[in-house]
Amino acid sequence: MLITCPNCSTRYTVADKAVPSQGRKVRCKSCGHVWYQRPVVEEPERTLLAEDLAPPRRPAAKPGKVKKPLSRGVVAGWAAFAVLLAAILAGGYFGRAHVVRLWPPAALLYETVGLAVDPPGTGLQLQNVRSEQRAENGATLLVVEGQILNASDVMRPVPKVRAVSLGFDRKPVQTWTIETTSDQLLPGEIATFRSTQRDPGAVAEVMVTFEGG
């Protein structure tokens, strides 16, 4: 029996019994092409070897890369980082008033992302503020005192008070902060503050504001 490779036209002569009546798959030794051959009668030209009629070999499967699962330590580390990041973001969001009070320039950052923050001292009023210089035990004392009123209708945090003494040339002589008697006030409540500076220098005036305001 003479068969011809349909791919490269190489011709082979095989025994009739090598290809049964129902046909079979064969592979071309020359080009490796595989096709389904049925019995034919042609001029003999070349004898097909037994190994040429062997079923085609399946290519060996290439081993794939196996992804190693993350260790528990790595997973726990990422989880802890996510919790810490969430806590920082939540603290920055809900505690933004406190952040601005500690670092006033943060107010601009919050406004940039659309989170308005009331400046320190919002809703509060300074009242009955007075300063005086007096002699005591041979030293000069500068006394600064006053009150803080919550004039709003909600509870307000009370920032520290910032005092600046000015000389007769209107230039700052000294700057300091004064603690208040309360760190938050209900509507209508009043907190007080008082500070004594020893040997303040030549002071003509004292300016009092809310720290960070």
JSON list of C-alpha atoms in Angstrom, two decimals:
[
{"chain": "A", "resi": 1, "resn": "MET", "atom": "CA", "xyz": [0.00, 0.00, 0.00]},
{"chain": "A", "resi": 2, "resn": "LEU", "atom": "CA", "xyz": [1.34, 3.44, -0.95]},
{"chain": "A", "resi": 3, "resn": "ILE", "atom": "CA", "xyz": [0.45, 6.41, 1.28]},
{"chain": "A", "resi": 4, "resn": "THR", "atom": "CA", "xyz": [1.43, 10.06, 0.90]},
{"chain": "A", "resi": 5, "resn": "CYS", "atom": "CA", "xyz": [1.91, 12.65, 3.66]},
{"chain": "A", "resi": 6, "resn": "PRO", "atom": "CA", "xyz": [-0.64, 15.41, 2.98]},
{"chain": "A", "resi": 7, "resn": "ASN", "atom": "CA", "xyz": [1.72, 17.96, 4.52]},
{"chain": "A", "resi": 8, "resn": "CYS", "atom": "CA", "xyz": [5.07, 17.40, 2.82]},
{"chain": "A", "resi": 9, "resn": "SER", "atom": "CA", "xyz": [4.05, 14.89, 0.08]},
{"chain": "A", "resi": 10, "resn": "THR", "atom": "CA", "xyz": [6.54, 12.28, 1.28]},
{"chain": "A", "resi": 11, "resn": "ARG", "atom": "CA", "xyz": [5.40, 8.87, 0.05]},
{"chain": "A", "resi": 12, "resn": "TYR", "atom": "CA", "xyz": [5.63, 5.61, 2.00]},
{"chain": "A", "resi": 13, "resn": "THR", "atom": "CA", "xyz": [4.96, 1.97, 1.16]},
{"chain": "A", "resi": 14, "resn": "VAL", "atom": "CA", "xyz": [3.42, -0.06, 3.97]},
{"chain": "A", "resi": 15, "resn": "ALA", "atom": "CA", "xyz": [1.99, -3.50, 4.25]},
{"chain": "A", "resi": 16, "resn": "ASP", "atom": "CA", "xyz": [-1.73, -3.70, 3.62]},
{"chain": "A", "resi": 17, "resn": "LYS", "atom": "CA", "xyz": [-2.35, -5.12, 7.07]},
{"chain": "A", "resi": 18, "resn": "ALA", "atom": "CA", "xyz": [-0.61, -2.10, 8.65]},
{"chain": "A", "resi": 19, "resn": "VAL", "atom": "CA", "xyz": [-3.64, 0.02, 7.85]},
{"chain": "A", "resi": 20, "resn": "PRO", "atom": "CA", "xyz": [-6.91, -1.72, 8.72]},
{"chain": "A", "resi": 21, "resn": "SER", "atom": "CA", "xyz": [-10.07, -1.22, 6.76]},
{"chain": "A", "resi": 22, "resn": "GLN", "atom": "CA", "xyz": [-11.40, 1.35, 9.21]},
{"chain": "A", "resi": 23, "resn": "GLY", "atom": "CA", "xyz": [-8.13, 3.34, 8.97]},
{"chain": "A", "resi": 24, "resn": "ARG", "atom": "CA", "xyz": [-5.76, 4.58, 11.66]},
{"chain": "A", "resi": 25, "resn": "LYS", "atom": "CA", "xyz": [-3.63, 7.54, 12.70]},
{"chain": "A", "resi": 26, "resn": "VAL", "atom": "CA", "xyz": [-0.11, 7.71, 11.28]},
{"chain": "A", "resi": 27, "resn": "ARG", "atom": "CA", "xyz": [2.78, 10.16, 11.60]},
{"chain": "A", "resi": 28, "resn": "CYS", "atom": "CA", "xyz": [5.15, 11.31, 8.88]},
{"chain": "A", "resi": 29, "resn": "LYS", "atom": "CA", "xyz": [8.74, 10.56, 9.75]},
{"chain": "A", "resi": 30, "resn": "SER", "atom": "CA", "xyz": [9.94, 13.39, 7.55]},
{"chain": "A", "resi": 31, "resn": "CYS", "atom": "CA", "xyz": [7.91, 16.31, 8.87]},
{"chain": "A", "resi": 32, "resn": "GLY", "atom": "CA", "xyz": [6.14, 14.83, 11.91]},
{"chain": "A", "resi": 33, "resn": "HIS", "atom": "CA", "xyz": [2.65, 15.54, 10.54]},
{"chain": "A", "resi": 34, "resn": "VAL", "atom": "CA", "xyz": [-0.11, 13.28, 11.88]},
{"chain": "A", "resi": 35, "resn": "TRP", "atom": "CA", "xyz": [-3.18, 12.34, 9.91]},
{"chain": "A", "resi": 36, "resn": "TYR", "atom": "CA", "xyz": [-5.86, 9.66, 9.71]},
{"chain": "A", "resi": 37, "resn": "GLN", "atom": "CA", "xyz": [-5.01, 7.20, 6.94]},
{"chain": "A", "resi": 38, "resn": "ARG", "atom": "CA", "xyz": [-7.46, 4.88, 5.21]},
{"chain": "A", "resi": 39, "resn": "PRO", "atom": "CA", "xyz": [-6.40, 1.95, 2.98]},
{"chain": "A", "resi": 40, "resn": "VAL", "atom": "CA", "xyz": [-5.28, 2.98, -0.55]},
{"chain": "A", "resi": 41, "resn": "VAL", "atom": "CA", "xyz": [-3.54, 1.25, -3.42]},
{"chain": "A", "resi": 42, "resn": "GLU", "atom": "CA", "xyz": [-0.67, 3.17, -5.06]},
{"chain": "A", "resi": 43, "resn": "GLU", "atom": "CA", "xyz": [2.68, 2.49, -6.67]},
{"chain": "A", "resi": 44, "resn": "PRO", "atom": "CA", "xyz": [5.18, 1.37, -4.08]},
{"chain": "A", "resi": 45, "resn": "GLU", "atom": "CA", "xyz": [8.01, 3.82, -3.47]},
{"chain": "A", "resi": 46, "resn": "ARG", "atom": "CA", "xyz": [9.20, 3.65, 0.08]},
{"chain": "A", "resi": 47, "resn": "THR", "atom": "CA", "xyz": [8.54, 1.30, 2.96]},
{"chain": "A", "resi": 48, "resn": "LEU", "atom": "CA", "xyz": [7.21, 2.94, 6.08]},
{"chain": "A", "resi": 49, "resn": "LEU", "atom": "CA", "xyz": [8.97, 1.68, 9.15]},
{"chain": "A", "resi": 50, "resn": "ALA", "atom": "CA", "xyz": [7.04, 0.37, 12.12]},
{"chain": "A", "resi": 51, "resn": "GLU", "atom": "CA", "xyz": [8.16, 3.23, 14.35]},
{"chain": "A", "resi": 52, "resn": "ASP", "atom": "CA", "xyz": [6.87, 5.67, 11.72]},
{"chain": "A", "resi": 53, "resn": "LEU", "atom": "CA", "xyz": [3.36, 4.27, 12.22]},
{"chain": "A", "resi": 54, "resn": "ALA", "atom": "CA", "xyz": [3.55, 4.52, 15.99]},
{"chain": "A", "resi": 55, "resn": "PRO", "atom": "CA", "xyz": [0.93, 6.76, 17.63]},
{"chain": "A", "resi": 56, "resn": "PRO", "atom": "CA", "xyz": [2.19, 10.34, 17.96]},
{"chain": "A", "resi": 57, "resn": "ARG", "atom": "CA", "xyz": [3.88, 11.13, 21.18]},
{"chain": "A", "resi": 58, "resn": "ARG", "atom": "CA", "xyz": [2.23, 13.67, 23.37]},
{"chain": "A", "resi": 59, "resn": "PRO", "atom": "CA", "xyz": [4.53, 16.51, 24.33]},
{"chain": "A", "resi": 60, "resn": "ALA", "atom": "CA", "xyz": [5.58, 16.39, 27.91]},
{"chain": "A", "resi": 61, "resn": "ALA", "atom": "CA", "xyz": [3.74, 18.92, 30.01]},
{"chain": "A", "resi": 62, "resn": "LYS", "atom": "CA", "xyz": [5.94, 21.72, 31.25]},
{"chain": "A", "resi": 63, "resn": "PRO", "atom": "CA", "xyz": [5.89, 22.05, 35.01]},
{"chain": "A", "resi": 64, "resn": "GLY", "atom": "CA", "xyz": [4.17, 25.26, 36.02]},
{"chain": "A", "resi": 65, "resn": "LYS", "atom": "CA", "xyz": [5.33, 27.60, 38.72]},
{"chain": "A", "resi": 66, "resn": "VAL", "atom": "CA", "xyz": [3.64, 26.86, 42.01]},
{"chain": "A", "resi": 67, "resn": "LYS", "atom": "CA", "xyz": [2.82, 29.93, 44.02]},
{"chain": "A", "resi": 68, "resn": "LYS", "atom": "CA", "xyz": [3.87, 29.57, 47.60]},
{"chain": "A", "resi": 69, "resn": "PRO", "atom": "CA", "xyz": [1.19, 30.61, 50.09]},
{"chain": "A", "resi": 70, "resn": "LEU", "atom": "CA", "xyz": [2.01, 33.56, 52.31]},
{"chain": "A", "resi": 71, "resn": "SER", "atom": "CA", "xyz": [3.26, 32.61, 55.73]},
{"chain": "A", "resi": 72, "resn": "ARG", "atom": "CA", "xyz": [1.17, 33.38, 58.80]},
{"chain": "A", "resi": 73, "resn": "GLY", "atom": "CA", "xyz": [3.76, 35.90, 59.92]},
{"chain": "A", "resi": 74, "resn": "VAL", "atom": "CA", "xyz": [3.49, 37.89, 56.69]},
{"chain": "A", "resi": 75, "resn": "VAL", "atom": "CA", "xyz": [-0.33, 37.81, 56.78]},
{"chain": "A", "resi": 76, "resn": "ALA", "atom": "CA", "xyz": [-0.35, 38.90, 60.42]},
{"chain": "A", "resi": 77, "resn": "GLY", "atom": "CA", "xyz": [2.09, 41.70, 59.63]},
{"chain": "A", "resi": 78, "resn": "TRP", "atom": "CA", "xyz": [-0.06, 43.09, 56.81]},
{"chain": "A", "resi": 79, "resn": "ALA", "atom": "CA", "xyz": [-3.17, 42.80, 58.97]},
{"chain": "A", "resi": 80, "resn": "ALA", "atom": "CA", "xyz": [-1.49, 44.74, 61.79]},
{"chain": "A", "resi": 81, "resn": "PHE", "atom": "CA", "xyz": [-0.35, 47.40, 59.32]},
{"chain": "A", "resi": 82, "resn": "ALA", "atom": "CA", "xyz": [-3.90, 47.76, 57.95]},
{"chain": "A", "resi": 83, "resn": "VAL", "atom": "CA", "xyz": [-5.32, 48.13, 61.48]},
{"chain": "A", "resi": 84, "resn": "LEU", "atom": "CA", "xyz": [-2.68, 50.72, 62.38]},
{"chain": "A", "resi": 85, "resn": "LEU", "atom": "CA", "xyz": [-3.31, 52.69, 59.19]},
{"chain": "A", "resi": 86, "resn": "ALA", "atom": "CA", "xyz": [-7.06, 52.65, 59.80]},
{"chain": "A", "resi": 87, "resn": "ALA", "atom": "CA", "xyz": [-6.53, 53.87, 63.37]},
{"chain": "A", "resi": 88, "resn": "ILE", "atom": "CA", "xyz": [-4.30, 56.72, 62.19]},
{"chain": "A", "resi": 89, "resn": "LEU", "atom": "CA", "xyz": [-6.83, 57.80, 59.55]},
{"chain": "A", "resi": 90, "resn": "ALA", "atom": "CA", "xyz": [-9.72, 57.59, 62.01]},
{"chain": "A", "resi": 91, "resn": "GLY", "atom": "CA", "xyz": [-7.77, 59.58, 64.60]},
{"chain": "A", "resi": 92, "resn": "GLY", "atom": "CA", "xyz": [-6.88, 62.21, 62.05]},
{"chain": "A", "resi": 93, "resn": "TYR", "atom": "CA", "xyz": [-10.51, 62.48, 60.95]},
{"chain": "A", "resi": 94, "resn": "PHE", "atom": "CA", "xyz": [-12.38, 62.48, 64.27]},
{"chain": "A", "resi": 95, "resn": "GLY", "atom": "CA", "xyz": [-9.64, 64.25, 66.20]},
{"chain": "A", "resi": 96, "resn": "ARG", "atom": "CA", "xyz": [-8.86, 66.89, 63.60]},
{"chain": "A", "resi": 97, "resn": "ALA", "atom": "CA", "xyz": [-9.79, 69.73, 65.96]},
{"chain": "A", "resi": 98, "resn": "HIS", "atom": "CA", "xyz": [-7.17, 68.51, 68.43]},
{"chain": "A", "resi": 99, "resn": "VAL", "atom": "CA", "xyz": [-4.63, 68.08, 65.63]},
{"chain": "A", "resi": 100, "resn": "VAL", "atom": "CA", "xyz": [-5.20, 71.66, 64.47]},
{"chain": "A", "resi": 101, "resn": "ARG", "atom": "CA", "xyz": [-4.92, 72.92, 68.03]},
{"chain": "A", "resi": 102, "resn": "LEU", "atom": "CA", "xyz": [-1.52, 71.25, 68.38]},
{"chain": "A", "resi": 103, "resn": "TRP", "atom": "CA", "xyz": [-0.37, 72.20, 64.88]},
{"chain": "A", "resi": 104, "resn": "PRO", "atom": "CA", "xyz": [-2.40, 75.07, 63.36]},
{"chain": "A", "resi": 105, "resn": "PRO", "atom": "CA", "xyz": [-1.03, 74.68, 59.78]},
{"chain": "A", "resi": 106, "resn": "ALA", "atom": "CA", "xyz": [-2.91, 71.35, 59.65]},
{"chain": "A", "resi": 107, "resn": "ALA", "atom": "CA", "xyz": [-6.12, 73.35, 59.18]},
{"chain": "A", "resi": 108, "resn": "LEU", "atom": "CA", "xyz": [-5.05, 74.18, 55.62]},
{"chain": "A", "resi": 109, "resn": "LEU", "atom": "CA", "xyz": [-4.42, 70.50, 54.88]},
{"chain": "A", "resi": 110, "resn": "TYR", "atom": "CA", "xyz": [-7.88, 69.53, 56.12]},
{"chain": "A", "resi": 111, "resn": "GLU", "atom": "CA", "xyz": [-9.49, 72.30, 54.06]},
{"chain": "A", "resi": 112, "resn": "THR", "atom": "CA", "xyz": [-7.63, 71.06, 50.97]},
{"chain": "A", "resi": 113, "resn": "VAL", "atom": "CA", "xyz": [-9.35, 67.65, 51.25]},
{"chain": "A", "resi": 114, "resn": "GLY", "atom": "CA", "xyz": [-12.74, 69.22, 52.02]},
{"chain": "A", "resi": 115, "resn": "LEU", "atom": "CA", "xyz": [-12.73, 68.77, 55.82]},
{"chain": "A", "resi": 116, "resn": "ALA", "atom": "CA", "xyz": [-13.39, 72.14, 57.39]},
{"chain": "A", "resi": 117, "resn": "VAL", "atom": "CA", "xyz": [-11.96, 72.58, 60.87]},
{"chain": "A", "resi": 118, "resn": "ASP", "atom": "CA", "xyz": [-12.91, 75.35, 63.27]},
{"chain": "A", "resi": 119, "resn": "PRO", "atom": "CA", "xyz": [-9.82, 77.27, 64.39]},
{"chain": "A", "resi": 120, "resn": "PRO", "atom": "CA", "xyz": [-8.89, 77.07, 68.10]},
{"chain": "A", "resi": 121, "resn": "GLY", "atom": "CA", "xyz": [-11.10, 79.32, 70.20]},
{"chain": "A", "resi": 122, "resn": "THR", "atom": "CA", "xyz": [-14.13, 79.17, 67.88]},
{"chain": "A", "resi": 123, "resn": "GLY", "atom": "CA", "xyz": [-17.26, 80.04, 69.88]},
{"chain": "A", "resi": 124, "resn": "LEU", "atom": "CA", "xyz": [-15.21, 81.30, 72.84]},
{"chain": "A", "resi": 125, "resn": "GLN", "atom": "CA", "xyz": [-14.74, 84.84, 74.03]},
{"chain": "A", "resi": 126, "resn": "LEU", "atom": "CA", "xyz": [-11.90, 86.38, 76.04]},
{"chain": "A", "resi": 127, "resn": "GLN", "atom": "CA", "xyz": [-13.27, 88.77, 78.65]},
{"chain": "A", "resi": 128, "resn": "ASN", "atom": "CA", "xyz": [-12.12, 90.75, 81.68]},
{"chain": "A", "resi": 129, "resn": "VAL", "atom": "CA", "xyz": [-8.52, 90.43, 80.53]},
{"chain": "A", "resi": 130, "resn": "ARG", "atom": "CA", "xyz": [-6.12, 92.59, 82.51]},
{"chain": "A", "resi": 131, "resn": "SER", "atom": "CA", "xyz": [-2.41, 92.90, 83.12]},
{"chain": "A", "resi": 132, "resn": "GLU", "atom": "CA", "xyz": [-0.45, 94.80, 85.74]},
{"chain": "A", "resi": 133, "resn": "GLN", "atom": "CA", "xyz": [3.09, 95.18, 87.00]},
{"chain": "A", "resi": 134, "resn": "ARG", "atom": "CA", "xyz": [3.84, 95.33, 90.68]},
{"chain": "A", "resi": 135, "resn": "ALA", "atom": "CA", "xyz": [6.79, 95.10, 93.02]},
{"chain": "A", "resi": 136, "resn": "GLU", "atom": "CA", "xyz": [7.09, 92.14, 95.33]},
{"chain": "A", "resi": 137, "resn": "ASN", "atom": "CA", "xyz": [10.09, 91.29, 97.53]},
{"chain": "A", "resi": 138, "resn": "GLY", "atom": "CA", "xyz": [12.28, 93.65, 95.57]},
{"chain": "A", "resi": 139, "resn": "ALA", "atom": "CA", "xyz": [11.32, 92.16, 92.18]},
{"chain": "A", "resi": 140, "resn": "THR", "atom": "CA", "xyz": [8.94, 93.32, 89.46]},
{"chain": "A", "resi": 141, "resn": "LEU", "atom": "CA", "xyz": [6.09, 90.95, 88.62]},
{"chain": "A", "resi": 142, "resn": "LEU", "atom": "CA", "xyz": [3.89, 91.01, 85.52]},
{"chain": "A", "resi": 143, "resn": "VAL", "atom": "CA", "xyz": [0.46, 89.55, 86.24]},
{"chain": "A", "resi": 144, "resn": "VAL", "atom": "CA", "xyz": [-1.86, 88.58, 83.35]},
{"chain": "A", "resi": 145, "resn": "GLU", "atom": "CA", "xyz": [-5.34, 87.19, 84.03]},
{"chain": "A", "resi": 146, "resn": "GLY", "atom": "CA", "xyz": [-8.76, 86.94, 82.46]},
{"chain": "A", "resi": 147, "resn": "GLN", "atom": "CA", "xyz": [-11.78, 84.79, 81.64]},
{"chain": "A", "resi": 148, "resn": "ILE", "atom": "CA", "xyz": [-12.94, 82.62, 78.73]},
{"chain": "A", "resi": 149, "resn": "LEU", "atom": "CA", "xyz": [-16.68, 82.39, 78.02]},
{"chain": "A", "resi": 150, "resn": "ASN", "atom": "CA", "xyz": [-18.34, 79.76, 75.86]},
{"chain": "A", "resi": 151, "resn": "ALA", "atom": "CA", "xyz": [-20.71, 81.99, 73.90]},
{"chain": "A", "resi": 152, "resn": "SER", "atom": "CA", "xyz": [-21.88, 79.19, 71.58]},
{"chain": "A", "resi": 153, "resn": "ASP", "atom": "CA", "xyz": [-24.71, 76.69, 72.06]},
{"chain": "A", "resi": 154, "resn": "VAL", "atom": "CA", "xyz": [-22.49, 73.57, 72.01]},
{"chain": "A", "resi": 155, "resn": "MET", "atom": "CA", "xyz": [-19.64, 72.27, 74.11]},
{"chain": "A", "resi": 156, "resn": "ARG", "atom": "CA", "xyz": [-16.31, 73.75, 73.05]},
{"chain": "A", "resi": 157, "resn": "PRO", "atom": "CA", "xyz": [-12.71, 72.68, 73.67]},
{"chain": "A", "resi": 158, "resn": "VAL", "atom": "CA", "xyz": [-10.64, 75.34, 75.42]},
{"chain": "A", "resi": 159, "resn": "PRO", "atom": "CA", "xyz": [-7.17, 75.94, 73.99]},
{"chain": "A", "resi": 160, "resn": "LYS", "atom": "CA", "xyz": [-4.29, 77.43, 75.96]},
{"chain": "A", "resi": 161, "resn": "VAL", "atom": "CA", "xyz": [-3.90, 81.19, 76.04]},
{"chain": "A", "resi": 162, "resn": "ARG", "atom": "CA", "xyz": [-0.95, 82.84, 74.33]},
{"chain": "A", "resi": 163, "resn": "ALA", "atom": "CA", "xyz": [0.45, 86.03, 75.81]},
{"chain": "A", "resi": 164, "resn": "VAL", "atom": "CA", "xyz": [2.89, 88.43, 74.13]},
{"chain": "A", "resi": 165, "resn": "SER", "atom": "CA", "xyz": [4.43, 91.33, 76.03]},
{"chain": "A", "resi": 166, "resn": "LEU", "atom": "CA", "xyz": [5.29, 94.42, 73.96]},
{"chain": "A", "resi": 167, "resn": "GLY", "atom": "CA", "xyz": [7.85, 97.07, 74.74]},
{"chain": "A", "resi": 168, "resn": "PHE", "atom": "CA", "xyz": [7.37, 100.80, 74.33]},
{"chain": "A", "resi": 169, "resn": "ASP", "atom": "CA", "xyz": [8.64, 100.44, 70.76]},
{"chain": "A", "resi": 170, "resn": "ARG", "atom": "CA", "xyz": [5.78, 97.98, 70.08]},
{"chain": "A", "resi": 171, "resn": "LYS", "atom": "CA", "xyz": [8.23, 95.14, 69.57]},
{"chain": "A", "resi": 172, "resn": "PRO", "atom": "CA", "xyz": [7.69, 91.75, 71.30]},
{"chain": "A", "resi": 173, "resn": "VAL", "atom": "CA", "xyz": [9.61, 91.34, 74.53]},
{"chain": "A", "resi": 174, "resn": "GLN", "atom": "CA", "xyz": [8.46, 87.89, 75.60]},
{"chain": "A", "resi": 175, "resn": "THR", "atom": "CA", "xyz": [5.98, 85.21, 74.48]},
{"chain": "A", "resi": 176, "resn": "TRP", "atom": "CA", "xyz": [4.52, 82.46, 76.67]},
{"chain": "A", "resi": 177, "resn": "THR", "atom": "CA", "xyz": [1.47, 80.22, 77.08]},
{"chain": "A", "resi": 178, "resn": "ILE", "atom": "CA", "xyz": [-0.97, 80.16, 79.96]},
{"chain": "A", "resi": 179, "resn": "GLU", "atom": "CA", "xyz": [-2.95, 77.15, 81.17]},
{"chain": "A", "resi": 180, "resn": "THR", "atom": "CA", "xyz": [-6.69, 77.51, 81.69]},
{"chain": "A", "resi": 181, "resn": "THR", "atom": "CA", "xyz": [-8.79, 76.12, 84.54]},
{"chain": "A", "resi": 182, "resn": "SER", "atom": "CA", "xyz": [-10.78, 73.89, 82.15]},
{"chain": "A", "resi": 183, "resn": "ASP", "atom": "CA", "xyz": [-10.07, 72.17, 78.85]},
{"chain": "A", "resi": 184, "resn": "GLN", "atom": "CA", "xyz": [-13.71, 72.27, 77.69]},
{"chain": "A", "resi": 185, "resn": "LEU", "atom": "CA", "xyz": [-16.77, 74.38, 78.41]},
{"chain": "A", "resi": 186, "resn": "LEU", "atom": "CA", "xyz": [-20.48, 73.83, 78.16]},
{"chain": "A", "resi": 187, "resn": "PRO", "atom": "CA", "xyz": [-22.60, 76.66, 76.68]},
{"chain": "A", "resi": 188, "resn": "GLY", "atom": "CA", "xyz": [-22.47, 79.69, 79.01]},
{"chain": "A", "resi": 189, "resn": "GLU", "atom": "CA", "xyz": [-19.66, 78.28, 81.20]},
{"chain": "A", "resi": 190, "resn": "ILE", "atom": "CA", "xyz": [-16.55, 80.30, 82.07]},
{"chain": "A", "resi": 191, "resn": "ALA", "atom": "CA", "xyz": [-12.93, 79.27, 82.56]},
{"chain": "A", "resi": 192, "resn": "THR", "atom": "CA", "xyz": [-10.21, 81.50, 83.99]},
{"chain": "A", "resi": 193, "resn": "PHE", "atom": "CA", "xyz": [-6.47, 81.88, 83.47]},
{"chain": "A", "resi": 194, "resn": "ARG", "atom": "CA", "xyz": [-3.69, 83.63, 85.38]},
{"chain": "A", "resi": 195, "resn": "SER", "atom": "CA", "xyz": [0.05, 83.99, 84.85]},
{"chain": "A", "resi": 196, "resn": "THR", "atom": "CA", "xyz": [2.86, 85.72, 86.74]},
{"chain": "A", "resi": 197, "resn": "GLN", "atom": "CA", "xyz": [6.13, 86.63, 85.03]},
{"chain": "A", "resi": 198, "resn": "ARG", "atom": "CA", "xyz": [9.10, 87.69, 87.17]},
{"chain": "A", "resi": 199, "resn": "ASP", "atom": "CA", "xyz": [11.30, 90.55, 85.93]},
{"chain": "A", "resi": 200, "resn": "PRO", "atom": "CA", "xyz": [9.40, 90.95, 82.64]},
{"chain": "A", "resi": 201, "resn": "GLY", "atom": "CA", "xyz": [11.48, 93.88, 81.41]},
{"chain": "A", "resi": 202, "resn": "ALA", "atom": "CA", "xyz": [10.16, 97.16, 80.06]},
{"chain": "A", "resi": 203, "resn": "VAL", "atom": "CA", "xyz": [6.59, 96.19, 79.13]},
{"chain": "A", "resi": 204, "resn": "ALA", "atom": "CA", "xyz": [4.10, 98.71, 77.79]},
{"chain": "A", "resi": 205, "resn": "GLU", "atom": "CA", "xyz": [1.31, 96.33, 76.78]},
{"chain": "A", "resi": 206, "resn": "VAL", "atom": "CA", "xyz": [0.33, 92.64, 76.78]},
{"chain": "A", "resi": 207, "resn": "MET", "atom": "CA", "xyz": [-1.58, 90.97, 73.94]},
{"chain": "A", "resi": 208, "resn": "VAL", "atom": "CA", "xyz": [-3.63, 87.85, 74.76]},
{"chain": "A", "resi": 209, "resn": "THR", "atom": "CA", "xyz": [-4.98, 85.42, 72.13]},
{"chain": "A", "resi": 210, "resn": "PHE", "atom": "CA", "xyz": [-5.90, 81.74, 71.85]},
{"chain": "A", "resi": 211, "resn": "GLU", "atom": "CA", "xyz": [-2.90, 79.57, 71.08]},
{"chain": "A", "resi": 212, "resn": "GLY", "atom": "CA", "xyz": [-3.06, 78.45, 67.47]},
{"chain": "A", "resi": 213, "resn": "GLY", "atom": "CA", "xyz": [-5.91, 80.84, 66.71]}
]
